[in-house]
Amino acid sequence: MVDIARMTSPEVGEAIKNGYDTVVFAVGSNEQHGPCLTVSTDAVLGDVLALGVTKRLGDALKAPTIRVGCSEHHMTFPGTITLRKETLHELLRDYVSSLGRHGFKRIIILPSHGGNFGPLAEVSGELREMSPGIEVIVYTDLLEFVELIMKTSDGLGVSHENAGAHAGEAEVSMMMYANPEGVRKECIPDAKGYVGAFDEEATKKIFANGIAALSPIGVLGDPKDSSREHGKKYIEDLVEAIVDFIKAM
Ligand SMILES: [Zn+2]
């Protein structure tokens, strides 16, 4: 058992004493994911990625995912809840300080939602400064994260445009694998969104004008070739790449 939310306090204490002194948590979101996926997608995938990384690292525990994030660019769609970036910063300070007080020596923070990468990068220096003797590792490279997903889509024969950066083939596949009840399969044929390049210009546009400026249905990609098998591969590859990143730090 490595998931703190499913453990008793004595079990957590015992684990830390036995050398499980790394803790991993994801920062997800509660936001629209087009017509096919539930709004909890980034929180659900955050849980799965953080748990996968925790298990691969060994001697590590998973802390609860932060289930809401910075989603202002999705607010024209119902069901989205957004945090101001200051609120997210406060949450992160409190998470890191709480975990530090229980003796964790390494805290790993994984954003599973694009809008959280920037706010996380802004506060990462401060999180390190406020935690002397604790290694705080924050994954903050959004374009690299998207590239990792695209590398897997190459291997699966899915175009980058269809794999997409939001509610496209990649995310729908990952949800089919991780949480099938969160996928409305019957909506997939009508869920083709923006299939242009996801570059710096596109990300700027999204954060400045909202995602609807690129896709009126809130989808970047086309989920038509989604499958559970693809989802398993995306998640396994992402976990491997994140573990490599952590080991290189
Ligand atoms: Zn997402």
PDB file of C-alpha atoms in Angstrom, residues 84-208:
ATOM      1  CA  ARG A  84      -6.744  31.808  -9.117  1.00  0.00           C
ATOM      2  CA  LYS A  85      -3.055  31.112  -9.440  1.00  0.00           C
ATOM      3  CA  GLU A  86      -2.519  32.690  -5.988  1.00  0.00           C
ATOM      4  CA  THR A  87      -4.924  30.116  -4.531  1.00  0.00           C
ATOM      5  CA  LEU A  88      -3.010  27.275  -6.166  1.00  0.00           C
ATOM      6  CA  HIS A  89       0.249  28.718  -4.843  1.00  0.00           C
ATOM      7  CA  GLU A  90      -1.212  28.801  -1.304  1.00  0.00           C
ATOM      8  CA  LEU A  91      -2.432  25.206  -1.650  1.00  0.00           C
ATOM      9  CA  LEU A  92       1.010  24.097  -2.797  1.00  0.00           C
ATOM     10  CA  ARG A  93       2.740  25.906   0.088  1.00  0.00           C
ATOM     11  CA  ASP A  94       0.436  24.156   2.557  1.00  0.00           C
ATOM     12  CA  TYR A  95       0.829  20.735   0.896  1.00  0.00           C
ATOM     13  CA  VAL A  96       4.620  20.994   0.856  1.00  0.00           C
ATOM     14  CA  SER A  97       4.860  22.313   4.414  1.00  0.00           C
ATOM     15  CA  SER A  98       2.504  19.584   5.737  1.00  0.00           C
ATOM     16  CA  LEU A  99       4.383  16.794   3.990  1.00  0.00           C
ATOM     17  CA  GLY A 100       7.740  18.221   5.115  1.00  0.00           C
ATOM     18  CA  ARG A 101       6.623  18.205   8.756  1.00  0.00           C
ATOM     19  CA  HIS A 102       6.086  14.437   8.633  1.00  0.00           C
ATOM     20  CA  GLY A 103       9.658  13.736   7.596  1.00  0.00           C
ATOM     21  CA  PHE A 104       9.497  13.247   3.834  1.00  0.00           C
ATOM     22  CA  LYS A 105      12.913  13.991   2.361  1.00  0.00           C
ATOM     23  CA  ARG A 106      11.802  14.309  -1.263  1.00  0.00           C
ATOM     24  CA  ILE A 107       8.571  15.837  -2.597  1.00  0.00           C
ATOM     25  CA  ILE A 108       7.682  15.333  -6.264  1.00  0.00           C
ATOM     26  CA  ILE A 109       4.973  17.480  -7.859  1.00  0.00           C
ATOM     27  CA  LEU A 110       3.461  16.439 -11.206  1.00  0.00           C
ATOM     28  CA  PRO A 111       1.031  18.665 -13.092  1.00  0.00           C
ATOM     29  CA  SER A 112      -1.479  16.618 -15.108  1.00  0.00           C
ATOM     30  CA  HIS A 113      -3.162  19.686 -16.603  1.00  0.00           C
ATOM     31  CA  GLY A 114      -1.597  22.176 -19.031  1.00  0.00           C
ATOM     32  CA  GLY A 115      -2.804  25.285 -17.180  1.00  0.00           C
ATOM     33  CA  ASN A 116      -0.928  24.291 -14.021  1.00  0.00           C
ATOM     34  CA  PHE A 117       2.570  24.152 -15.520  1.00  0.00           C
ATOM     35  CA  GLY A 118       3.086  27.953 -15.575  1.00  0.00           C
ATOM     36  CA  PRO A 119       1.792  28.628 -12.033  1.00  0.00           C
ATOM     37  CA  LEU A 120       3.844  25.668 -10.753  1.00  0.00           C
ATOM     38  CA  ALA A 121       7.007  26.969 -12.401  1.00  0.00           C
ATOM     39  CA  GLU A 122       6.442  30.368 -10.752  1.00  0.00           C
ATOM     40  CA  VAL A 123       6.233  28.958  -7.220  1.00  0.00           C
ATOM     41  CA  SER A 124       8.760  26.106  -7.485  1.00  0.00           C
ATOM     42  CA  GLY A 125      11.753  28.215  -6.309  1.00  0.00           C
ATOM     43  CA  GLU A 126       9.832  29.343  -3.250  1.00  0.00           C
ATOM     44  CA  LEU A 127       8.700  25.790  -2.427  1.00  0.00           C
ATOM     45  CA  ARG A 128      12.360  24.739  -2.450  1.00  0.00           C
ATOM     46  CA  GLU A 129      13.466  27.695  -0.311  1.00  0.00           C
ATOM     47  CA  MET A 130      10.813  27.048   2.325  1.00  0.00           C
ATOM     48  CA  SER A 131      11.907  23.388   2.631  1.00  0.00           C
ATOM     49  CA  PRO A 132      15.544  23.237   3.774  1.00  0.00           C
ATOM     50  CA  GLY A 133      16.863  19.695   3.766  1.00  0.00           C
ATOM     51  CA  ILE A 134      14.034  18.516   1.509  1.00  0.00           C
ATOM     52  CA  GLU A 135      14.412  17.972  -2.205  1.00  0.00           C
ATOM     53  CA  VAL A 136      11.391  19.485  -3.982  1.00  0.00           C
ATOM     54  CA  ILE A 137      11.139  18.348  -7.616  1.00  0.00           C
ATOM     55  CA  VAL A 138       8.551  20.041  -9.816  1.00  0.00           C
ATOM     56  CA  TYR A 139       7.888  18.937 -13.390  1.00  0.00           C
ATOM     57  CA  THR A 140       7.262  22.193 -15.259  1.00  0.00           C
ATOM     58  CA  ASP A 141       7.966  21.645 -18.964  1.00  0.00           C
ATOM     59  CA  LEU A 142       4.574  21.652 -20.740  1.00  0.00           C
ATOM     60  CA  LEU A 143       5.920  21.419 -24.283  1.00  0.00           C
ATOM     61  CA  GLU A 144       8.133  18.474 -23.297  1.00  0.00           C
ATOM     62  CA  PHE A 145       5.140  16.780 -21.653  1.00  0.00           C
ATOM     63  CA  VAL A 146       3.164  17.155 -24.888  1.00  0.00           C
ATOM     64  CA  GLU A 147       6.187  15.923 -26.901  1.00  0.00           C
ATOM     65  CA  LEU A 148       6.356  12.783 -24.742  1.00  0.00           C
ATOM     66  CA  ILE A 149       2.730  12.030 -25.595  1.00  0.00           C
ATOM     67  CA  MET A 150       3.434  12.674 -29.287  1.00  0.00           C
ATOM     68  CA  LYS A 151       6.367  10.251 -29.229  1.00  0.00           C
ATOM     69  CA  THR A 152       3.987   7.532 -28.093  1.00  0.00           C
ATOM     70  CA  SER A 153       1.386   8.528 -30.692  1.00  0.00           C
ATOM     71  CA  ASP A 154       4.108   8.182 -33.378  1.00  0.00           C
ATOM     72  CA  GLY A 155       4.678   4.607 -32.253  1.00  0.00           C
ATOM     73  CA  LEU A 156       0.942   3.911 -32.354  1.00  0.00           C
ATOM     74  CA  GLY A 157       0.555   5.380 -35.851  1.00  0.00           C
ATOM     75  CA  VAL A 158      -1.692   8.222 -34.649  1.00  0.00           C
ATOM     76  CA  SER A 159      -0.957  11.698 -36.017  1.00  0.00           C
ATOM     77  CA  HIS A 160       0.082  14.428 -33.562  1.00  0.00           C
ATOM     78  CA  GLU A 161      -2.899  16.481 -34.687  1.00  0.00           C
ATOM     79  CA  ASN A 162      -5.355  13.724 -33.774  1.00  0.00           C
ATOM     80  CA  ALA A 163      -3.607  12.652 -30.557  1.00  0.00           C
ATOM     81  CA  GLY A 164      -4.043  16.295 -29.564  1.00  0.00           C
ATOM     82  CA  ALA A 165      -3.289  18.220 -26.403  1.00  0.00           C
ATOM     83  CA  HIS A 166      -6.781  18.261 -24.888  1.00  0.00           C
ATOM     84  CA  ALA A 167      -9.524  15.625 -25.050  1.00  0.00           C
ATOM     85  CA  GLY A 168      -8.106  14.199 -28.297  1.00  0.00           C
ATOM     86  CA  GLU A 169      -7.127  10.604 -29.060  1.00  0.00           C
ATOM     87  CA  ALA A 170      -4.438  10.538 -26.360  1.00  0.00           C
ATOM     88  CA  GLU A 171      -6.582  11.668 -23.437  1.00  0.00           C
ATOM     89  CA  VAL A 172      -9.652   9.716 -24.521  1.00  0.00           C
ATOM     90  CA  SER A 173      -7.483   6.581 -24.823  1.00  0.00           C
ATOM     91  CA  MET A 174      -5.930   7.147 -21.398  1.00  0.00           C
ATOM     92  CA  MET A 175      -9.391   7.551 -19.868  1.00  0.00           C
ATOM     93  CA  MET A 176     -10.640   4.406 -21.637  1.00  0.00           C
ATOM     94  CA  TYR A 177      -7.857   2.577 -19.832  1.00  0.00           C
ATOM     95  CA  ALA A 178      -7.901   4.398 -16.487  1.00  0.00           C
ATOM     96  CA  ASN A 179     -11.578   5.209 -16.006  1.00  0.00           C
ATOM     97  CA  PRO A 180     -13.896   3.834 -18.737  1.00  0.00           C
ATOM     98  CA  GLU A 181     -17.043   5.128 -17.020  1.00  0.00           C
ATOM     99  CA  GLY A 182     -15.677   8.652 -17.608  1.00  0.00           C
ATOM    100  CA  VAL A 183     -15.843   8.205 -21.410  1.00  0.00           C
ATOM    101  CA  ARG A 184     -18.979   8.832 -23.526  1.00  0.00           C
ATOM    102  CA  LYS A 185     -18.028   6.527 -26.411  1.00  0.00           C
ATOM    103  CA  GLU A 186     -21.127   7.429 -28.423  1.00  0.00           C
ATOM    104  CA  CYS A 187     -19.881  11.046 -28.655  1.00  0.00           C
ATOM    105  CA  ILE A 188     -16.509  10.177 -30.214  1.00  0.00           C
ATOM    106  CA  PRO A 189     -17.625  10.575 -33.873  1.00  0.00           C
ATOM    107  CA  ASP A 190     -18.669  14.194 -33.187  1.00  0.00           C
ATOM    108  CA  ALA A 191     -15.675  15.148 -31.067  1.00  0.00           C
ATOM    109  CA  LYS A 192     -13.190  16.263 -33.702  1.00  0.00           C
ATOM    110  CA  GLY A 193     -11.690  19.552 -32.486  1.00  0.00           C
ATOM    111  CA  TYR A 194      -8.729  21.727 -33.468  1.00  0.00           C
ATOM    112  CA  VAL A 195      -6.250  19.611 -35.440  1.00  0.00           C
ATOM    113  CA  GLY A 196      -3.615  22.260 -36.206  1.00  0.00           C
ATOM    114  CA  ALA A 197      -0.133  22.374 -34.673  1.00  0.00           C
ATOM    115  CA  PHE A 198       0.132  22.615 -30.878  1.00  0.00           C
ATOM    116  CA  ASP A 199       3.052  25.012 -30.713  1.00  0.00           C
ATOM    117  CA  GLU A 200       3.978  28.047 -28.666  1.00  0.00           C
ATOM    118  CA  GLU A 201       1.652  30.228 -30.721  1.00  0.00           C
ATOM    119  CA  ALA A 202      -1.303  27.901 -30.108  1.00  0.00           C
ATOM    120  CA  THR A 203      -0.654  27.731 -26.354  1.00  0.00           C
ATOM    121  CA  LYS A 204      -0.396  31.535 -26.192  1.00  0.00           C
ATOM    122  CA  LYS A 205      -3.726  31.865 -27.965  1.00  0.00           C
ATOM    123  CA  ILE A 206      -5.408  29.400 -25.590  1.00  0.00           C
ATOM    124  CA  PHE A 207      -4.169  31.104 -22.436  1.00  0.00           C
ATOM    125  CA  ALA A 208      -4.972  34.593 -23.776  1.00  0.00           C
TER     126      ALA A 208
END
